[in-house]
Coordinates of N, CA and C in Angstrom, one line a residue:
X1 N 268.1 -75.1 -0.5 CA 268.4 -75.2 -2.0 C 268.8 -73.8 -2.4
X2 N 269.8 -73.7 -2.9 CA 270.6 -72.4 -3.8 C 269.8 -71.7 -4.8
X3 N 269.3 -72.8 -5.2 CA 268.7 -72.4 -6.7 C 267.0 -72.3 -6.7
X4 N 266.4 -71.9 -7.2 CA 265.2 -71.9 -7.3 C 264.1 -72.1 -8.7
X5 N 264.1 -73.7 -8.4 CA 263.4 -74.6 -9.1 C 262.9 -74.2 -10.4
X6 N 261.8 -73.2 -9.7 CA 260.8 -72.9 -10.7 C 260.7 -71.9 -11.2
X7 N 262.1 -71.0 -10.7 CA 262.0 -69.8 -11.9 C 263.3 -70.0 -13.1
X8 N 264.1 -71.8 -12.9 CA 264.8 -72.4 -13.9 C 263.8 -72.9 -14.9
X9 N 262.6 -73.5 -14.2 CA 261.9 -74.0 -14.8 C 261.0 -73.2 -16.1
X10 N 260.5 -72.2 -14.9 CA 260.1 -70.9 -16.2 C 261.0 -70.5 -16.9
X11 N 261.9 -70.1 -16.4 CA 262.5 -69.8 -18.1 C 262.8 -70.7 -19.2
X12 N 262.9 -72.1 -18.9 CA 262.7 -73.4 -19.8 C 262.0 -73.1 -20.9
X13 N 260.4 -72.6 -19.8 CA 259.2 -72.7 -20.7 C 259.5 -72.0 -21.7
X14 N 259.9 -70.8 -21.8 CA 259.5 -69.4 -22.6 C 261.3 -69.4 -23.5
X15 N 262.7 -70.3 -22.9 CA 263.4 -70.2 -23.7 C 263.4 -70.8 -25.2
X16 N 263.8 -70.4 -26.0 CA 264.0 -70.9 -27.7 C 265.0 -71.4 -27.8
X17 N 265.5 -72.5 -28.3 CA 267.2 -73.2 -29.0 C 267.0 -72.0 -30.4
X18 N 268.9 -72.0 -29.6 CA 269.1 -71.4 -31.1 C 269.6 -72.1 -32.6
X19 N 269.3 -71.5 -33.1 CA 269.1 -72.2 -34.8 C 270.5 -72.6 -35.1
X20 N 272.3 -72.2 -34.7 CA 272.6 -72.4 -35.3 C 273.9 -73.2 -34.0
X21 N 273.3 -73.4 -32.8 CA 273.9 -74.1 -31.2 C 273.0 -74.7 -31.2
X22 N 273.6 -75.8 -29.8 CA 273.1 -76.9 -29.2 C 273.0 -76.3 -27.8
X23 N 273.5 -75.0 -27.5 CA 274.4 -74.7 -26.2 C 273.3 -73.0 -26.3
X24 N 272.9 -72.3 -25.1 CA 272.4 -71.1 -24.9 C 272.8 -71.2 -23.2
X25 N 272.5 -69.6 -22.8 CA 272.4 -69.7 -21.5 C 271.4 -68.6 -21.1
X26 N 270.5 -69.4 -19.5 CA 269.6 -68.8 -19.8 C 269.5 -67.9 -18.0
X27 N 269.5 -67.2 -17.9 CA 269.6 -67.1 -16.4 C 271.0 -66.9 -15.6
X28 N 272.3 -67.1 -16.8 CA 273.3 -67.1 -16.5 C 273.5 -68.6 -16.2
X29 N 273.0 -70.0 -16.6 CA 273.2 -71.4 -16.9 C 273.0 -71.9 -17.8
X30 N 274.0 -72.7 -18.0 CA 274.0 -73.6 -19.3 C 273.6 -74.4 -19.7
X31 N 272.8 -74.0 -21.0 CA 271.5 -74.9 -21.3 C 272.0 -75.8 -22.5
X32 N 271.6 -77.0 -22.4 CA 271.8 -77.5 -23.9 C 270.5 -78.2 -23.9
X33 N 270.4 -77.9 -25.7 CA 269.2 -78.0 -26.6 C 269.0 -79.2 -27.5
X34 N 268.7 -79.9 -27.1 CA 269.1 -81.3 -27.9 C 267.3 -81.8 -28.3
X35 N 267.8 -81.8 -29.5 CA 266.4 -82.0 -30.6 C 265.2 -80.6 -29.8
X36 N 264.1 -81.3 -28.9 CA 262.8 -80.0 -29.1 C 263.2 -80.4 -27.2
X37 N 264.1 -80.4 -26.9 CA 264.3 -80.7 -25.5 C 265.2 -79.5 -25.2
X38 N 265.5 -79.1 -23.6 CA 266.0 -78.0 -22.7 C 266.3 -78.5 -21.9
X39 N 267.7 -78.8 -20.9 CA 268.0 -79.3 -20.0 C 269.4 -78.3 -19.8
X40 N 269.2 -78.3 -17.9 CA 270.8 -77.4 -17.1 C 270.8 -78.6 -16.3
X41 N 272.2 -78.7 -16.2 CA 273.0 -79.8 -15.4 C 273.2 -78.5 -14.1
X42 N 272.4 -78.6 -13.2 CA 272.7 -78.0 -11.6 C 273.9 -78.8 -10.6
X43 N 274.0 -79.8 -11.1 CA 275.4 -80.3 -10.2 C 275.5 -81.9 -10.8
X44 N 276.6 -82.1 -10.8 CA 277.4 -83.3 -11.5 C 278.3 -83.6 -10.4
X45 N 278.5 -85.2 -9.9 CA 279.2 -85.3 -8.8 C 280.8 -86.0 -9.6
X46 N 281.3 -86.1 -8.5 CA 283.2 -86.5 -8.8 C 282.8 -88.2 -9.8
X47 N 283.9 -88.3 -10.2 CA 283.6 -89.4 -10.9 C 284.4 -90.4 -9.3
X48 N 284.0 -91.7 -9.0 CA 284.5 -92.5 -8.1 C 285.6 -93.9 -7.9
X49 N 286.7 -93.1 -8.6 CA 287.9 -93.9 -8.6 C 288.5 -93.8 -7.8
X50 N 288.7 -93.1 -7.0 CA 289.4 -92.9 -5.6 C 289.1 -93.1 -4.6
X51 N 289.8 -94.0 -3.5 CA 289.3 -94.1 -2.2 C 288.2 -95.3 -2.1
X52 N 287.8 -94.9 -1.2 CA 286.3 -96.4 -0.8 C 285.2 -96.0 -1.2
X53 N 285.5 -96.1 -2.5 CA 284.0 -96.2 -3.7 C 282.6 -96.3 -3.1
X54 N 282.7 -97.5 -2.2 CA 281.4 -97.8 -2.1 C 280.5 -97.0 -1.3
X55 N 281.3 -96.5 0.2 CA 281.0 -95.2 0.9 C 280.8 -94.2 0.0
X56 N 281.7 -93.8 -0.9 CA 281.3 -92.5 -1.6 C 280.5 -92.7 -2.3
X57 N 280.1 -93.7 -3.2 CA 278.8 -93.9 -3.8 C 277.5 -93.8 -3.1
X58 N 277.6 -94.2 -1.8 CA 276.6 -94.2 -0.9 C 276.0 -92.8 -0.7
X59 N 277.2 -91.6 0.1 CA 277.1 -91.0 0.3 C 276.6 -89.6 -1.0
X60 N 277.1 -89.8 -2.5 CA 276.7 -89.1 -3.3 C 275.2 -90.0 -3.5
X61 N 274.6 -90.7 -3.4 CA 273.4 -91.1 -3.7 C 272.7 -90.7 -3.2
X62 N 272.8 -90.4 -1.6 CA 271.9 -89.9 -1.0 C 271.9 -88.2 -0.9
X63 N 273.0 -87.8 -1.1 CA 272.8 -86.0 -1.4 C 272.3 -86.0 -2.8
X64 N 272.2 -86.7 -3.6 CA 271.6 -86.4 -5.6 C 269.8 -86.5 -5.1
X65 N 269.8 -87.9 -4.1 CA 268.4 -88.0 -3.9 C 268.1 -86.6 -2.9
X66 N 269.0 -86.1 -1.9 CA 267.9 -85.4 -1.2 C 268.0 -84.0 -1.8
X67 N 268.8 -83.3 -2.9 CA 268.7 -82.7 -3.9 C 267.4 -82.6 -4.5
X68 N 266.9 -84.0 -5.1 CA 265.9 -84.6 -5.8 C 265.0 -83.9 -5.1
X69 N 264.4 -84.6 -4.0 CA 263.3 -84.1 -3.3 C 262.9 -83.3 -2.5
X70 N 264.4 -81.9 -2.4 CA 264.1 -80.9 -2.2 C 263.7 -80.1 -3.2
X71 N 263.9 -80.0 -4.8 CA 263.2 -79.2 -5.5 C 262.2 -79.8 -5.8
X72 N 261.7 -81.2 -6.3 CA 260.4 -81.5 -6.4 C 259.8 -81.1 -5.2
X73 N 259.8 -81.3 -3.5 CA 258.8 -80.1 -2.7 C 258.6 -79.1 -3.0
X74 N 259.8 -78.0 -3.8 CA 259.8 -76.7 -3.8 C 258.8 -76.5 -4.6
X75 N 258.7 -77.1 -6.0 CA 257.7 -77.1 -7.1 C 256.3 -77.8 -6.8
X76 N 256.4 -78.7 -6.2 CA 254.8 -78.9 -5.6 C 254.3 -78.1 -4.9
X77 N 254.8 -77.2 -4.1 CA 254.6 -76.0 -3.4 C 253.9 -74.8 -4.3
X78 N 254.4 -74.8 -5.1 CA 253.9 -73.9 -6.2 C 252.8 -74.7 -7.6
X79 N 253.3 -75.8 -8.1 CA 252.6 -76.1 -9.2 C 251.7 -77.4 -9.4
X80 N 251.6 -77.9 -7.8 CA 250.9 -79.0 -7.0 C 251.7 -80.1 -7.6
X81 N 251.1 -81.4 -6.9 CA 251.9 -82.5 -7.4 C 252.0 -83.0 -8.7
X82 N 253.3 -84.0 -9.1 CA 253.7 -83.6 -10.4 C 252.3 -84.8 -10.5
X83 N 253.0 -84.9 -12.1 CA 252.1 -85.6 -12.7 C 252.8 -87.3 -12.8
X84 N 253.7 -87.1 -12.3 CA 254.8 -88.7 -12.2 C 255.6 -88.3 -11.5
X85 N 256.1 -89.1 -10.2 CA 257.0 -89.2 -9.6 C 257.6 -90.4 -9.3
X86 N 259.0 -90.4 -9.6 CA 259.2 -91.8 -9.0 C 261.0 -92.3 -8.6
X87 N 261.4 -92.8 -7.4 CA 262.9 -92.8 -7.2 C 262.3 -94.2 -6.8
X88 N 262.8 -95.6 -7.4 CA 263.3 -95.3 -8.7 C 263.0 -95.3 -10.0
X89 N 263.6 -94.9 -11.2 CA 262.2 -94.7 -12.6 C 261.9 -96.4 -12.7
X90 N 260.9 -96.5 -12.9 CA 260.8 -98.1 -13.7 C 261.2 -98.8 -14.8
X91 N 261.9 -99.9 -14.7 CA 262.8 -100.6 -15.2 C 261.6 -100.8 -16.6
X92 N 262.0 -100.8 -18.4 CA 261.5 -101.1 -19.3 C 262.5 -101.8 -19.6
X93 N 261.6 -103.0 -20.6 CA 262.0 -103.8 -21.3 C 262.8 -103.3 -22.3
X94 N 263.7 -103.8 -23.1 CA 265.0 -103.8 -24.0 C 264.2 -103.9 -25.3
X95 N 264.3 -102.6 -26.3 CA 263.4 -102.8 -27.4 C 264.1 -102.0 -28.2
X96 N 264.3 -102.2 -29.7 CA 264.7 -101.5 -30.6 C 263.7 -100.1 -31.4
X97 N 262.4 -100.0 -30.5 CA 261.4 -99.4 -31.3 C 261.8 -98.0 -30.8
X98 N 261.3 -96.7 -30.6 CA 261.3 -95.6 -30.4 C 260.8 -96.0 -28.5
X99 N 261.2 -95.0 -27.8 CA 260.4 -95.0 -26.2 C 258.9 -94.7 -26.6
X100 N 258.2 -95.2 -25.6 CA 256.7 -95.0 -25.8 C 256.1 -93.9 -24.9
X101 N 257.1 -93.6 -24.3 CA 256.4 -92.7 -22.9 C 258.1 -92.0 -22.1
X102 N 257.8 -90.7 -21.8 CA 258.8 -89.9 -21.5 C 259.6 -90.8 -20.5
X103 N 259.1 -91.7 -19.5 CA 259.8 -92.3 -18.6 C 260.6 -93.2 -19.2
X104 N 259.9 -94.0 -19.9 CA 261.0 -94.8 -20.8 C 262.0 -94.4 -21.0
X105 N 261.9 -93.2 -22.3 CA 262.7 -92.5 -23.2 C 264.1 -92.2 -21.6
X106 N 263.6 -91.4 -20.4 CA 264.3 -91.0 -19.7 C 265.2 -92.1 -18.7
X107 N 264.4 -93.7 -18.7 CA 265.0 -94.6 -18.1 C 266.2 -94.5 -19.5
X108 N 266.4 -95.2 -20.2 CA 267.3 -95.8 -21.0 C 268.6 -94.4 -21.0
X109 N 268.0 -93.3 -20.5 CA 269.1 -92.2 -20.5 C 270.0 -92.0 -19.2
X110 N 269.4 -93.1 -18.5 CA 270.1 -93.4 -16.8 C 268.9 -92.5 -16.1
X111 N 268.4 -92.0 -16.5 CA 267.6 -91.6 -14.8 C 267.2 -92.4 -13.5
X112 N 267.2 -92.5 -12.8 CA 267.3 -93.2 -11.6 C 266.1 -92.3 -10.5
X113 N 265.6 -91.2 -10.9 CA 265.0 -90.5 -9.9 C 264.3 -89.6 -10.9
X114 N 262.9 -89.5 -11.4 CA 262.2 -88.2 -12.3 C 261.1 -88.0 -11.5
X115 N 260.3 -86.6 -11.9 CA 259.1 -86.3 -11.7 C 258.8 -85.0 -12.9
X116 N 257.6 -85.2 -12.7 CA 257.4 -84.0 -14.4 C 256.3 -83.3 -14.0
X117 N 255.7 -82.3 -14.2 CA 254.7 -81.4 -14.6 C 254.4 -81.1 -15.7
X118 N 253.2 -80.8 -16.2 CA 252.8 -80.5 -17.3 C 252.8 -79.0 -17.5
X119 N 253.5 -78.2 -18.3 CA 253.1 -76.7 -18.1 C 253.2 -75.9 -19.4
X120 N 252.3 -75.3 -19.9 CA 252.3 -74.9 -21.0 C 252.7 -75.5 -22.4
X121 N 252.2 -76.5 -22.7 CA 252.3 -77.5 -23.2 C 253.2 -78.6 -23.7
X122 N 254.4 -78.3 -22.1 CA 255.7 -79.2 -22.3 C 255.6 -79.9 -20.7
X123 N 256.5 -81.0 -20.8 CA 257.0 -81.6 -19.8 C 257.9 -80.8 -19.1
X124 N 257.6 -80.4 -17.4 CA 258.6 -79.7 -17.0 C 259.2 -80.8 -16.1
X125 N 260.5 -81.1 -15.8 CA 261.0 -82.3 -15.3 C 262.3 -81.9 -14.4
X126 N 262.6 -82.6 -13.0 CA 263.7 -82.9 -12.3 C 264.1 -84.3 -12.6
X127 N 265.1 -84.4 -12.7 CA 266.0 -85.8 -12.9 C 266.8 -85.7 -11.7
X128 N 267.4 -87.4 -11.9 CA 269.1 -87.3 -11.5 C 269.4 -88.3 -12.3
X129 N 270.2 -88.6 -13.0 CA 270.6 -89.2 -13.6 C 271.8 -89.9 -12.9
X130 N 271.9 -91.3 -13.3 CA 273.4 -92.2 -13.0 C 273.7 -93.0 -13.8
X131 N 274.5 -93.7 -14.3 CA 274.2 -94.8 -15.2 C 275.4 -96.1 -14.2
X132 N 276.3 -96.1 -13.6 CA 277.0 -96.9 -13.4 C 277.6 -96.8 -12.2
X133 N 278.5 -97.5 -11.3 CA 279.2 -97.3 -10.4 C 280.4 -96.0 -10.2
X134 N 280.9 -96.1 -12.2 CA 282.3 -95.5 -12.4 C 281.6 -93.9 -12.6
X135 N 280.2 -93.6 -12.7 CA 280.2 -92.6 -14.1 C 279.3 -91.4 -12.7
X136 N 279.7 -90.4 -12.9 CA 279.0 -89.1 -11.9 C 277.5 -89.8 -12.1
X137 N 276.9 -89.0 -10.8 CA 275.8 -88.2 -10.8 C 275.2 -87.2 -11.5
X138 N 273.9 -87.2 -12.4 CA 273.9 -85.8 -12.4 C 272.1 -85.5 -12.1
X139 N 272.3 -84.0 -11.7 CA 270.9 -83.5 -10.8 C 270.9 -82.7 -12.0
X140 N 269.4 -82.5 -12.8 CA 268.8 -81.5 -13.7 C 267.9 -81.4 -13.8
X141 N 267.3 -80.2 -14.4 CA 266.2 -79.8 -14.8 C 266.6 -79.4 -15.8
X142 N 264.6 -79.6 -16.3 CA 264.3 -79.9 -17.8 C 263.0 -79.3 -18.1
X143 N 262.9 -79.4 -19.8 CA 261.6 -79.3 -20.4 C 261.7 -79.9 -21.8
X144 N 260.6 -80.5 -21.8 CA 260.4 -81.4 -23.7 C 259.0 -81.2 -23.9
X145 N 258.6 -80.8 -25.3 CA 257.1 -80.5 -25.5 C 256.2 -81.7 -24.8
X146 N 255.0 -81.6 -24.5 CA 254.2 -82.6 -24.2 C 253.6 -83.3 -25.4
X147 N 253.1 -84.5 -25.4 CA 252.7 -85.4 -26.4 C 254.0 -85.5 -27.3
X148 N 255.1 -85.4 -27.7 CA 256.4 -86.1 -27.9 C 256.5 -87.9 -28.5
X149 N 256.0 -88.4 -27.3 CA 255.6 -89.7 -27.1 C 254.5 -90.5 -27.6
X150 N 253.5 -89.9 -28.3 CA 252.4 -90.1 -28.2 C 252.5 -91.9 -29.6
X151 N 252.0 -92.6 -29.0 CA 251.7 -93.7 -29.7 C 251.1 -93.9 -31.0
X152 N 251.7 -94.2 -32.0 CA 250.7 -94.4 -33.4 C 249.8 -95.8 -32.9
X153 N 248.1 -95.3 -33.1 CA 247.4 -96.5 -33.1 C 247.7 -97.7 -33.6
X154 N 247.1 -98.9 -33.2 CA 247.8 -100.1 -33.6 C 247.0 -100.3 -35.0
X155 N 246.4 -99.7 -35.4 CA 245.8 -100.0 -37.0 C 246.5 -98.9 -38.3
X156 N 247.1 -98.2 -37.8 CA 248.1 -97.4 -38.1 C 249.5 -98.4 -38.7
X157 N 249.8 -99.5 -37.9 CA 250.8 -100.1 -38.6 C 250.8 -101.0 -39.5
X158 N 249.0 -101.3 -39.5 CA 248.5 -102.5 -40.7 C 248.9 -102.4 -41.8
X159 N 249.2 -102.4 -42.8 CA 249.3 -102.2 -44.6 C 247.8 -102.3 -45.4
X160 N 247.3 -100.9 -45.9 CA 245.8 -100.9 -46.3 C 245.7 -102.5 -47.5
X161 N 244.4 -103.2 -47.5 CA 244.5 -104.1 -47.9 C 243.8 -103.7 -49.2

């Protein structure tokens, strides 16, 4: 691996979005800041219009995955195992409510491959994201505060009588 995991990761932790961009860089990579979330796109594959798709789909699937589980080793090496791992994320049901849980929220955004750590009170996360036959690959890392997700109790939605 080129890059190293966990000192993108640390600087995740400790970077700030700025107040008046979506866009910083942190490390000399390009971060975007979207709502209380941190994410660098480390590699984006060709889009697959050319040639014999299906081979090339194959063949980018398995370099995004072994991508995948060369920085998740790198980081369990150092920050033990995550606290979720999973290629592939689990399929959620079709709902108009908010996500109930980071995996969700991250299925419906195409991930296809996550694992997360907890660290200083955020989600630190590897993806890969895909959504379609036509649309790239992408391999990133991340961070979103922890508890984000957290469920309003179910007596919380009652109307006081």
């Amino acid at each position: 691996m080129t890059v190293d995991p966990i000192s993108i990761l640390n600087s995740l932790l400790t970077a700030r979005k700025p107040v008046d961009s979506n866009r910083l860089t942190v490390n000399g990579l390009e971060v975007y800041a979207i709502d209380d979330e941190l994410s660098t796109p480390l590699a984006v594959s060709e889009s697959f219009f050319e040639g014999d798709r299906r081979a090339a789909h194959g063949r980018v699937e398995a370099d995004y995955h072994d991508r995948f589980m060369e920085a998740v080793n790198a980081i369990h090496t150092v920050w033990g195992p995550p606290c979720f791992q999973s290629i592939p994320v689990p399929s959620f049901p079709y709902t108009d409510n908010e996500p109930k849980s980071f995996e969700e929220d991250m299925y419906w955004r195409g991930a296809v491959a996550l694992a997360y750590w907890r660290k200083a009170g955020h989600l630190a996360y590897v993806c890969v994201e895909h959504q379609d036959v036509e649309l790239p690959y992408c391999f990133l890392l991340g961070t979103k505060p922890d508890g984000s997700y957290q469920a309003e109790p179910d007596n919380a939605r009652e109307s006081p009588s």
